[in-house]
XYZ file of C-alpha atoms in Angstrom:
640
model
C 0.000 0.000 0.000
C 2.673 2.407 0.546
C 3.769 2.283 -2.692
C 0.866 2.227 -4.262
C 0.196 5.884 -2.145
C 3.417 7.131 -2.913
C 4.449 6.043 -6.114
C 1.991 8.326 -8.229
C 3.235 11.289 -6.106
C 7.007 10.973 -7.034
C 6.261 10.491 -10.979
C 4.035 13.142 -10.464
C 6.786 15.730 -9.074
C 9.217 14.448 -10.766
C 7.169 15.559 -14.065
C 6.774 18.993 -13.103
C 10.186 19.332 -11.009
C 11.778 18.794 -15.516
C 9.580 21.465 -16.302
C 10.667 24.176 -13.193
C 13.210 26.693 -14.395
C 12.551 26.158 -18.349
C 11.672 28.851 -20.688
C 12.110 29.913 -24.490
C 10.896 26.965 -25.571
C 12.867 24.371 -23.266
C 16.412 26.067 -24.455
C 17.158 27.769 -21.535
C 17.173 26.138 -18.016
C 16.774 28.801 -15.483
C 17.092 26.632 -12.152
C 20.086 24.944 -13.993
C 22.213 28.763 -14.544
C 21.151 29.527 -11.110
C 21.860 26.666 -9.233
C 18.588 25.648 -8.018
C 17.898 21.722 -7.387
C 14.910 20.877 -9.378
C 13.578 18.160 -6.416
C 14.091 18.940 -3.121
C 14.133 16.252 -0.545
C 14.063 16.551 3.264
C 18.223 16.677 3.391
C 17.927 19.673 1.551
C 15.428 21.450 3.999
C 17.168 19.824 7.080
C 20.633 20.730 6.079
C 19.490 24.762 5.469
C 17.660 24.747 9.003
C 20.539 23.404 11.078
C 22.939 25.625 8.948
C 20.717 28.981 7.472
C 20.265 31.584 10.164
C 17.455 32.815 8.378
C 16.080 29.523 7.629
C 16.248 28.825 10.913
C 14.299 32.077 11.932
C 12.001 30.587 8.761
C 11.119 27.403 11.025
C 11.453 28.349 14.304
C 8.915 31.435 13.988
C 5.456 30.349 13.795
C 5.922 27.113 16.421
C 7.943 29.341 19.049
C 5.237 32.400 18.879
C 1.962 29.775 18.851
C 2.908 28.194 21.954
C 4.817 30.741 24.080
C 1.153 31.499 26.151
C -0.192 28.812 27.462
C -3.704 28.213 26.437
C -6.827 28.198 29.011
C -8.375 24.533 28.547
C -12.219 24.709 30.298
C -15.462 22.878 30.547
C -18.589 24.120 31.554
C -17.842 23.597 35.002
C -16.142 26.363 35.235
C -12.020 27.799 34.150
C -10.292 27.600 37.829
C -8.158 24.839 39.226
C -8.252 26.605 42.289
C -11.063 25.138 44.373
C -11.358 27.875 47.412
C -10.966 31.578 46.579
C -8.757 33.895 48.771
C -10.902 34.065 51.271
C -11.334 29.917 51.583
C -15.109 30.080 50.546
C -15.778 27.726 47.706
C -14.822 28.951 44.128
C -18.086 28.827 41.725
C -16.112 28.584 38.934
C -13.616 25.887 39.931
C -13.317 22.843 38.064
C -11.716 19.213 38.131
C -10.912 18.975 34.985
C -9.151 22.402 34.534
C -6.973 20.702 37.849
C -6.362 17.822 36.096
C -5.162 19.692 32.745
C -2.989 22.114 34.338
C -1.206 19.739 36.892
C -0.947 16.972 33.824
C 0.385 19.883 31.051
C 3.119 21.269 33.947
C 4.378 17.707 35.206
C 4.873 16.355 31.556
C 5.588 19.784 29.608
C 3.014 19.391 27.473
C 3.547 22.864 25.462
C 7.538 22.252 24.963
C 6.529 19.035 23.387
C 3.897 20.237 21.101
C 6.331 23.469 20.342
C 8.888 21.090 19.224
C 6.222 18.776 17.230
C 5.349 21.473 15.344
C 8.738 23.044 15.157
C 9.392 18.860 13.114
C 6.732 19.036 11.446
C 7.702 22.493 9.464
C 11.228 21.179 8.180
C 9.212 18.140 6.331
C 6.158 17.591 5.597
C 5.121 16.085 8.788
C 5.961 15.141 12.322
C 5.019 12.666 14.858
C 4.475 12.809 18.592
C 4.647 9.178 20.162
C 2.832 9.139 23.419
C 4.328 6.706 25.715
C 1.238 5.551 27.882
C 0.471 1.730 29.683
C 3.007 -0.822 29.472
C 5.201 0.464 26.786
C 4.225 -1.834 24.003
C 3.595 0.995 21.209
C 2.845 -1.267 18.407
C -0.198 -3.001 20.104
C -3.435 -0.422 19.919
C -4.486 1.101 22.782
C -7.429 -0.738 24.472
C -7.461 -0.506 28.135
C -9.195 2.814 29.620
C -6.378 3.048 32.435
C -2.936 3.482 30.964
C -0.757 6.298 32.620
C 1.261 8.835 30.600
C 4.746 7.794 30.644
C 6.891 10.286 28.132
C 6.164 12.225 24.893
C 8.848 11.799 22.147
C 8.618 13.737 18.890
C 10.219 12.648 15.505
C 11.009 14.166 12.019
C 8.912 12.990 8.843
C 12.936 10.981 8.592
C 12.917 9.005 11.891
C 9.212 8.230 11.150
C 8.409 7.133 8.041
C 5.143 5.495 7.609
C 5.240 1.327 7.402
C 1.422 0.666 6.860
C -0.928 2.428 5.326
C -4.921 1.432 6.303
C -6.318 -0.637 3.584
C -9.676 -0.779 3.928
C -12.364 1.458 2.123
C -14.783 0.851 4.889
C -13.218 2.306 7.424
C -13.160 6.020 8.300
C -9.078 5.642 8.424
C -8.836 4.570 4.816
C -5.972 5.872 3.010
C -4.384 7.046 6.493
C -1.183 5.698 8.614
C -1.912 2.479 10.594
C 1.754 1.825 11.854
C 5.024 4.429 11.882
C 8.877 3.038 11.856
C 10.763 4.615 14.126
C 14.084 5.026 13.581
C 15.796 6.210 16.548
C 18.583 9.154 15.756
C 22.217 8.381 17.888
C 22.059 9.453 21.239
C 24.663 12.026 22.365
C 27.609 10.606 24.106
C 26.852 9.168 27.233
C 22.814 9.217 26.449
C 20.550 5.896 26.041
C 18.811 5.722 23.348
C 14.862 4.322 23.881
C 15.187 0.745 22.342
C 16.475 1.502 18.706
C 14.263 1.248 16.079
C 10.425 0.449 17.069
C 7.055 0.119 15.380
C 4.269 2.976 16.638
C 0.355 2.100 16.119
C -1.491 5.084 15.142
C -3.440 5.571 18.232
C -0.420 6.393 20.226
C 0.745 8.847 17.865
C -0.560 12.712 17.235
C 0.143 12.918 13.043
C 1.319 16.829 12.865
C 0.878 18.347 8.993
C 0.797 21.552 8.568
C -0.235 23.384 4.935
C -2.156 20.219 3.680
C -2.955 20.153 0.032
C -4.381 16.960 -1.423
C -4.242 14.730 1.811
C -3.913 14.883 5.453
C -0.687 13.471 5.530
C 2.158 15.387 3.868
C 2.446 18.969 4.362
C 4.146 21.463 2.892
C 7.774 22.333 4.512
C 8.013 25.760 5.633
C 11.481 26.456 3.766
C 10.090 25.379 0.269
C 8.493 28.763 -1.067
C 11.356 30.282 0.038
C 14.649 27.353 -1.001
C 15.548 29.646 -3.965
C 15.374 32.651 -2.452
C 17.414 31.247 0.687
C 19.797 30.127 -1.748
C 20.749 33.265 -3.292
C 20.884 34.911 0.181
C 23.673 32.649 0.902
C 25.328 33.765 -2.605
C 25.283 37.373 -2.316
C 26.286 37.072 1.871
C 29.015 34.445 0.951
C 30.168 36.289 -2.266
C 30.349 40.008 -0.332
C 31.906 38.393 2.298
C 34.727 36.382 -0.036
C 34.707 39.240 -2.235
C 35.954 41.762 0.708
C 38.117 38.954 2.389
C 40.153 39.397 -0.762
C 39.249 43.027 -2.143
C 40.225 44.627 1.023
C 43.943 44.897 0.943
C 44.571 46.012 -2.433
C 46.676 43.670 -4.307
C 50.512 45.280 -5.217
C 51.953 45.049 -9.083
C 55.869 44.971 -8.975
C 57.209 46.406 -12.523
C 60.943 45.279 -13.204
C 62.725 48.677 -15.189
C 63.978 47.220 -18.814
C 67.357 48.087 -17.828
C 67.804 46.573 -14.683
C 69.907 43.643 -14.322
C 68.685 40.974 -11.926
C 70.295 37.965 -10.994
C 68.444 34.830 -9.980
C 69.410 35.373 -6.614
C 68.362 38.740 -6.206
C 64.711 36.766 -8.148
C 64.967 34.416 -5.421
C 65.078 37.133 -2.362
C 62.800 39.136 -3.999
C 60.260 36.214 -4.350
C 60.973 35.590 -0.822
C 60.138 39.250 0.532
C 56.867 38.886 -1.807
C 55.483 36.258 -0.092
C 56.339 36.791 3.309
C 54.784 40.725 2.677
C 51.663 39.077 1.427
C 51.131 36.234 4.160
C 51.707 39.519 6.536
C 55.335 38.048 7.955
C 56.907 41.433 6.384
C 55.108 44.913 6.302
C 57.823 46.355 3.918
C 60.167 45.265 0.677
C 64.132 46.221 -0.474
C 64.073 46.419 -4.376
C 65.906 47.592 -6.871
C 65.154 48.528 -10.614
C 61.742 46.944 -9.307
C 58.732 49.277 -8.958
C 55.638 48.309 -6.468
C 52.106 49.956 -7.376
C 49.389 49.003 -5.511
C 46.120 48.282 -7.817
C 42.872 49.737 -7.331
C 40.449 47.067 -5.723
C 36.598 47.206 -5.500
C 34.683 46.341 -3.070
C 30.675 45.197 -3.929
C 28.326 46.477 -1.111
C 25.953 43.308 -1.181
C 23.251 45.480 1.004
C 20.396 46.118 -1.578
C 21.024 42.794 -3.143
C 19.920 41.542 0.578
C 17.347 43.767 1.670
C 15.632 42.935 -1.753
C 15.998 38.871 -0.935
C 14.569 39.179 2.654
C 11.681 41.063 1.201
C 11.304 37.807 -0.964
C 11.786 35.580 1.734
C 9.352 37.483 4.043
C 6.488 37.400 1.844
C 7.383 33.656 1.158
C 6.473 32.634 4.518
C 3.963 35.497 5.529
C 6.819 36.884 8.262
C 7.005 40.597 8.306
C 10.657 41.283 7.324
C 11.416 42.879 10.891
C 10.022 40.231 12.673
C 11.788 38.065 10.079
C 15.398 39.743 10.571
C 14.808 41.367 14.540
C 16.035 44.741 14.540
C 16.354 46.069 10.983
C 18.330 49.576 11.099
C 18.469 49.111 14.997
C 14.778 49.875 15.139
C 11.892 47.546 16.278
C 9.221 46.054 13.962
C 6.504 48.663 13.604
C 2.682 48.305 15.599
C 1.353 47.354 11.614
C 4.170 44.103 11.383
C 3.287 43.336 15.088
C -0.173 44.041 14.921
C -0.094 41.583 11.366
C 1.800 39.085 13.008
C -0.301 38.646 15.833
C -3.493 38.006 13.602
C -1.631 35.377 11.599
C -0.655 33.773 15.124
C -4.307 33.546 16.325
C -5.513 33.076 13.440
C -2.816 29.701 13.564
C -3.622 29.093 17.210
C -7.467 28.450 15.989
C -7.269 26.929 12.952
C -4.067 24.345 13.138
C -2.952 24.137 17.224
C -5.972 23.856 18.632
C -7.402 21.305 16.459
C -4.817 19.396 14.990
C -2.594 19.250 17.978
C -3.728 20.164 21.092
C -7.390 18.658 21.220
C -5.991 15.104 19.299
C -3.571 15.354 22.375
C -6.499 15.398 25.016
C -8.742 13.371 23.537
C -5.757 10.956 23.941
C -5.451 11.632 27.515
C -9.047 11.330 28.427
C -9.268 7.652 26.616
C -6.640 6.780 28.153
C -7.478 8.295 31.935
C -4.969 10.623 32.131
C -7.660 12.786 32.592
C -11.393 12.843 33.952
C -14.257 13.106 31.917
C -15.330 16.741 31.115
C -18.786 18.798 32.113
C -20.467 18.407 29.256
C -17.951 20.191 26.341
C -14.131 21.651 26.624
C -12.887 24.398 25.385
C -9.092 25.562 24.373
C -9.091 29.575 24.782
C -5.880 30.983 23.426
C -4.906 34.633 24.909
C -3.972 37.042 22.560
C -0.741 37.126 20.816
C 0.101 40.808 20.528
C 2.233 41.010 23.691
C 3.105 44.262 24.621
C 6.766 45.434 25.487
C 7.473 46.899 28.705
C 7.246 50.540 27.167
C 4.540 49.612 25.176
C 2.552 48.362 28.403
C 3.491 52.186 29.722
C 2.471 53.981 26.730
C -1.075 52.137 27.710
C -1.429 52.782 30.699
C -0.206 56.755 30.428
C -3.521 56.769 27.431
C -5.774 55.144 29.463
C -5.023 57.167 32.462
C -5.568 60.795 30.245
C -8.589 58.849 29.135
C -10.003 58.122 32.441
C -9.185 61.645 33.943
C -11.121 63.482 30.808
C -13.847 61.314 31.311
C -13.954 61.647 35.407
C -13.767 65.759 34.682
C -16.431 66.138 31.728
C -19.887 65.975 34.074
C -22.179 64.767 31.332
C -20.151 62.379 29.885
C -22.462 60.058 31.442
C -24.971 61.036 29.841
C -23.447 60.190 26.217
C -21.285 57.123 27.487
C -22.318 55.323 30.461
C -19.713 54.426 32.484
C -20.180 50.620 31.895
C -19.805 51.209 27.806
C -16.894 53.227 28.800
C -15.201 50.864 30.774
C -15.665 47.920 28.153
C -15.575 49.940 24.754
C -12.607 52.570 25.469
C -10.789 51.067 28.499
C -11.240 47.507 27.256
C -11.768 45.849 30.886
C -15.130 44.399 32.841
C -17.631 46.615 32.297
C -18.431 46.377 36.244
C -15.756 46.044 38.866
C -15.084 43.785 40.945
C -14.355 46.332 43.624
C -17.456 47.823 43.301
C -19.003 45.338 45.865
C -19.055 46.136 49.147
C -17.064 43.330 51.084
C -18.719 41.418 53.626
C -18.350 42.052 57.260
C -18.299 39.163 59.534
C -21.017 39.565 62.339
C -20.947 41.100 65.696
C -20.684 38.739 68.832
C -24.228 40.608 70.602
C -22.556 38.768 73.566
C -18.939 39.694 73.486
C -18.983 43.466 75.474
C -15.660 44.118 74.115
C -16.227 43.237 70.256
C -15.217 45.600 67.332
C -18.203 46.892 65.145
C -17.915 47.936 61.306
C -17.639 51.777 62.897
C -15.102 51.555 65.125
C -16.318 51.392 68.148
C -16.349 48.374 71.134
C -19.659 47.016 71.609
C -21.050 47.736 75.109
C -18.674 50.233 75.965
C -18.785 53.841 73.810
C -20.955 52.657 71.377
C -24.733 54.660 70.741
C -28.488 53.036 69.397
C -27.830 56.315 67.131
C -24.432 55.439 65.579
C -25.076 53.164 62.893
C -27.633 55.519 62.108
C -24.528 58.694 62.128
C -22.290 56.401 60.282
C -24.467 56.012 57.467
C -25.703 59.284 57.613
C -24.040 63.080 58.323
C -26.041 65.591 60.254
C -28.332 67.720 57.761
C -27.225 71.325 57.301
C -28.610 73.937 55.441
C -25.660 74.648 52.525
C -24.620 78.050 50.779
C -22.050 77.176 48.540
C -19.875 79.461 46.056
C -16.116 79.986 44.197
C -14.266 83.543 44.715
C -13.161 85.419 41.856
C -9.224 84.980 41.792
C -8.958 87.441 38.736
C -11.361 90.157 40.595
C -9.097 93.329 39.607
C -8.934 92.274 36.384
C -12.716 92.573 35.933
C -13.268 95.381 38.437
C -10.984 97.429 35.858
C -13.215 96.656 33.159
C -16.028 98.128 35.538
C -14.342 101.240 35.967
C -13.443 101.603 32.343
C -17.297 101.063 31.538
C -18.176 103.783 34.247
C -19.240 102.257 36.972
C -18.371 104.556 40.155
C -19.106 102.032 42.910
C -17.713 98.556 43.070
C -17.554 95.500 44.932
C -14.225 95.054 46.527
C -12.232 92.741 44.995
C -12.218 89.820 48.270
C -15.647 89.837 47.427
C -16.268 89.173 44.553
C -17.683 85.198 43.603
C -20.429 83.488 41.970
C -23.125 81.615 43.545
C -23.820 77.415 43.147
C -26.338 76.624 45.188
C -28.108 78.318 48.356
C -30.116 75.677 50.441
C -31.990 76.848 53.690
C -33.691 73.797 53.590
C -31.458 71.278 55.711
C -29.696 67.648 54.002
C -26.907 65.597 54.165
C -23.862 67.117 52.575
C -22.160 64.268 52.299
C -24.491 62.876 49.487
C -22.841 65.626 46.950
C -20.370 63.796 45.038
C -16.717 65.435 44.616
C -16.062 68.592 42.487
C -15.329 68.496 38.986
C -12.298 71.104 37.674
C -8.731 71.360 37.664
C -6.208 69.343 39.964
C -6.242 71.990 42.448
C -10.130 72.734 42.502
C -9.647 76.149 40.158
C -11.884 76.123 37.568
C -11.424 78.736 34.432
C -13.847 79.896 32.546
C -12.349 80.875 28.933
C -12.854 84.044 27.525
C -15.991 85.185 24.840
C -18.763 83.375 24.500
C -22.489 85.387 25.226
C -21.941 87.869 28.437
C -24.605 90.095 29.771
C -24.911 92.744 31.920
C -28.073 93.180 33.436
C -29.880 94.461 37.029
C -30.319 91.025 39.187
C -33.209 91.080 42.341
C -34.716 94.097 44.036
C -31.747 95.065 45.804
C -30.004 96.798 42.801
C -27.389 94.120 42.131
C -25.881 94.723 38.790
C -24.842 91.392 37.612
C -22.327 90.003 35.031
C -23.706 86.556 33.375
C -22.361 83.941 31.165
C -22.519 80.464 30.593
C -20.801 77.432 31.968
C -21.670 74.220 31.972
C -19.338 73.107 34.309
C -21.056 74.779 36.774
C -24.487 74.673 35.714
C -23.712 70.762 35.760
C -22.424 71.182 39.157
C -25.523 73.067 40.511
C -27.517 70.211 38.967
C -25.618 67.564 41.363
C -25.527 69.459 44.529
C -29.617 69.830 43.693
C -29.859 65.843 42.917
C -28.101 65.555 46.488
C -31.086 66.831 48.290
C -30.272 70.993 48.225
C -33.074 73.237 47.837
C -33.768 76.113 45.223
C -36.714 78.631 45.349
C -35.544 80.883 42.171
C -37.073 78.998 39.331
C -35.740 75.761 37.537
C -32.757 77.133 35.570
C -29.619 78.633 36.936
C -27.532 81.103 35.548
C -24.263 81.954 36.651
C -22.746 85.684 37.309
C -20.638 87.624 39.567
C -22.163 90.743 41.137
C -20.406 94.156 40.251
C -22.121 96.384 42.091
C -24.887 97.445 44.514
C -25.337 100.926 43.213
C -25.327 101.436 39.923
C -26.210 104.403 39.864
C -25.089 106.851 36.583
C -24.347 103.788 34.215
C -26.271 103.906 31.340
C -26.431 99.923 30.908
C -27.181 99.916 27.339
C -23.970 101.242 26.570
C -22.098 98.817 28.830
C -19.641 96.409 26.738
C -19.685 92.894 28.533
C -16.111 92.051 29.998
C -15.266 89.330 27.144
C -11.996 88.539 29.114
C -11.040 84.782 31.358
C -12.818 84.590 34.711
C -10.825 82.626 37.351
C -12.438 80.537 40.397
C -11.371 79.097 43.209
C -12.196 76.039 45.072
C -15.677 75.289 46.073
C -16.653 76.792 49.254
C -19.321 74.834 51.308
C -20.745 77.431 54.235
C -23.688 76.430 56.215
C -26.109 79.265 56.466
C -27.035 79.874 59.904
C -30.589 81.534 61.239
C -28.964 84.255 62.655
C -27.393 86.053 60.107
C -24.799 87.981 62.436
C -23.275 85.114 63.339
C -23.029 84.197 59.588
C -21.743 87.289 58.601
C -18.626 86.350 60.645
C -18.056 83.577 58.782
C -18.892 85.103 55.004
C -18.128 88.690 54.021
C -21.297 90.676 53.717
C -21.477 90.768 50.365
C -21.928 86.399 50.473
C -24.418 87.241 53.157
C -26.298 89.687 50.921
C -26.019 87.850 47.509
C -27.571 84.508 49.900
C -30.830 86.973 50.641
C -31.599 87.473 46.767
């Protein structure tokens, strides 16, 4: 049967392997000028792995970056080995199986294994894994439920070749390997080998082919697109290299004069200092009637010739070329090569690892009892391959911080993105966190006089029936709340340019968020939004009015800003009272007496206005005592 499988193969590339290279009607023989080999066998790919750099790279790429992360292997138990969480209460989402995988995968090192399957697998066109469970007869098929993993050994498509092909065209295995000879490669000096050569039924063996065509069986080698290309990147490196080992000391013509006479001595000694000048025993020459002139000697810079072959070679094997090469130019691959390379990797991970490798593998083990039965189905969930480098990780968190912060200090950005789409969408973690919940106290020993409550205080001894009450709740207060005017002379020269005779003095000067005679919690009212320090600026032009304000001749500056309009809104939502109409308009009083100014004339002051901090001030019934506390202008401006 196996010749009967692989006979029509070899005539087949054998027939087109006369045809590669030929053009102009079968006269000229491209591969033949250039060197290629028409048929490439798996010496040829073997021999350019072990001694290509590049090729190397070539092979080594995809298997290294598919199983660096381990993968997370779940059932619908649950995705934790770890059976109590870190409090020791038991963890919903531990389960068995997920133990069983991850103590199995780290005792054996399942992922080095498979790495080096696959890594096999891409010099030929296949690999085998031999799985080494029971009693260690690996021809026999397995039968018994209960056989132990012993060792995992992978081999080349060389040291396994395939001895028996399945014959029958009612079975679901027809056409595929029933039994692989090993041949076991000579151990290292001192090392046992396994038992020499040895037979391997199918079932204890994981088939690895990657790049399938016509069949399951034989892949594609990773280093075939690529052979010619590799080829002539060892030319042009060997040749520049060769080419400056003898271009770069300039060779040296000696010119004999016509009329000198020379003796074949003198010939001899002069031979002599020749050589010994040119094998660097002499850095200098005696002659006479002999002239030395050193000849001009180029050397080839074989640079574009290789940038132009990795560029081959990288879209050969669907490497970008930095990635390919490491640091090109001494700079790192760019976020497009990284960001392509990572989809290629998961897009490997799902379609070849997962299924062709890793679930074959265990299946394997749970047939065989190496591990328990899953709940219901498994999964295999890779993590994403687009690892970030230390600065990268930086450069993330330094965005998502500036994100957070413009979001915490825009008020109504909850109102266009809820902070749950936020968190998912922009910041890319849980929409809710897990810090969010309130942790669970443990409960108060009613009979212990000396136990510790949630609030501090010893049971029995200074603790209140009101102070859970306090704790939860502050005292209500009425609340007058406003911001100064850091910028007051500033604006109070405006006033007197626009002829105002009477002012406010300049400590006085502030703007008004809330006024609340009606008594609540203050505590309820969330934290300020504004600047770092609590200053908030208000940036010049936009509409400004000037207008009389109440019936005690206030003379008002307004504008608009939604940061504190916002603000007002919150402070309102926390329980504060306001008796002048629904909307609130900021200003800062000018004046009290405005008498003489002709308002209509009056140009609005177009310029920044600065604010301080928020000022919370609880307004007192008697407003003497208050007046201490605010300057009598507050006091007034609270009475409008």
């Amino acid at each position: 049967m196996s010749d009967l499988v692989q006979l029509p193969a070899s005539l087949f590339r054998r027939f087109w392997a006369k045809l590669l290279g030929m053009s102009h009607d079968g006269n000229r023989d491209l591969y033949e000028s250039f060197g290629y080999p028409k048929e490439l066998t798996y010496d040829h790919f073997s021999a350019l792995y072990y001694r290509g750099g590049i090729a190397n790279r070539i092979v080594r790429a995809f298997p290294q970056a598919t199983w660096r992360d381990a993968p997370v292997i779940r059932d619908e138990a649950g995705d934790s080995a770890q059976e109590k969480d870190a409090k020791g209460n038991k963890n919903p989402k531990y389960s068995p199986f997920v133990e069983a995988v991850e103590d199995l995968f780290e005792k054996h090192r399942i992922m080095s294994h498979l790495e080096r399957a696959d890594r096999m697998s891409g010099i030929g066109q296949y690999a085998v894994l031999v799985v080494g469970v029971g009693n260690g007869k690996l021809e026999a098929a397995i039968t018994a439920a209960k056989q132990p993993l012993l060792y995992l050994a992978p081999y080349s498509e060389k040291s396994a070749t395939i001895a028996e092909w399945e014959k029958d065209t009612t079975s679901e295995r027809y056409g595929l390997p029933l039994v692989y000879q090993v041949q076991q490669p000579n151990p290292v000096a001192g090392g046992v080998s396994m038992g020499g050569n040895f037979r391997a039924h199918y079932s204890r063996c994981i088939h690895v082919a990657e790049l399938i065509e016509e069949n399951e069986i034989f892949g594609v080698p990773r280093l075939m697109a690529a052979f010619n290309d590799l080829m002539d990147l060892s030319k042009v490196t060997g040749a520049g290299a060769e080419t400056f080992w003898l271009n770069a000391r300039p060779g040296v013509n000696f010119s004999i004069d016509k009329d000198a006479s020379i003796s074949e001595e003198d010939k001899a000694a002069m031979k002599t200092q020749v050589e010994e000048f040119t094998n660097q025993l002499r850095r200098y020459m005696t002659t006479q009637g002999v002239t030395a002139q050193q000849l001009n000697a180029m050397v080839a810079d074989p640079k574009p010739n290789v940038e132009t072959l990795l560029q081959l070679i990288a879209g050969a094997t669907g490497i970008p070329q930095r990635i390919l090469a490491g640091s090109e130019r001494g700079q790192l691959s760019s976020d497009q090569d990284e960001n392509n390379w990572s989809e290629r990797i998961d897009e490997r991970r799902k379609n070849f690892a997962g299924p062709m490798m890793l679930r074959p593998f265990i299946d394997l083990m749970i047939a065989t009892g190496n591990l328990p039965n899953p709940k219901g189905e498994y999964w295999i969930e890779w993590p994403a391959s687009g690892a970030l480098s230390a600065d990268k990780m930086a450069d993330v968190a330094v965005k998502r911080a500036q994100a957070i912060a413009s979001y915490a200090n825009s008020p109504a950005a909850e109102l266009v993105v809820p902070k749950q789409e936020f968190r998912k969408d922009i910041l890319g973690i849980e929409p809710e966190s897990e810090y969010d919940e309130a942790e669970e106290l443990d409960p108060i020993d009613e009979t212990d006089p000396n136990a510790i409550d949630q609030f501090g205080k010893t049971r029995g001894v200074d603790q209140t029936p009101e102070d859970e009450e306090v704790a939860a709740n502050a005292k209500p207060k009425p609340l007058y709340v406003y911001r100064k005017v850091l910028n007051a002379d500033e604006i109070l020269k405006w006033a007197k340019a626009q002829g105002f005779k009477s002012t406010m003095p300049a400590d006085e000067l502030h703007v008004t968020i809330a006024y609340s005679p009606k008594p609540f919690d203050w505590m309820k009212v969330s934290d300020e939004f504004g600047e770092v320090d609590g200053k908030l600026t208000i940036t010049p032009g936009g509409p400004r009015v000037v207008e009389p304000l109440g019936p005690k001749g206030a003379i008002v500056l307004m504008f608009n800003s939604w940061q504190l309009t916002y603000r007002h809104g919150r402070i309102r939502e926390a329980g504060a009272e306001w008796k002048y109409g629904d909307e609130y308009q900021p200003h800062v009083t000018i004046t009290y007496d405005g008498a003489g100014v002709d308002l209509d004339k009056i140009e609005p002051y177009a310029g920044k206005i600065e604010l301080g901090p928020e000022m919370f001030v609880e307004i007192e019934k008697d407003w003497s005592d208050q007046v201490k506390e605010v300057s009598a202008q507050i006091a007034r401006e609270a009475r409008i």
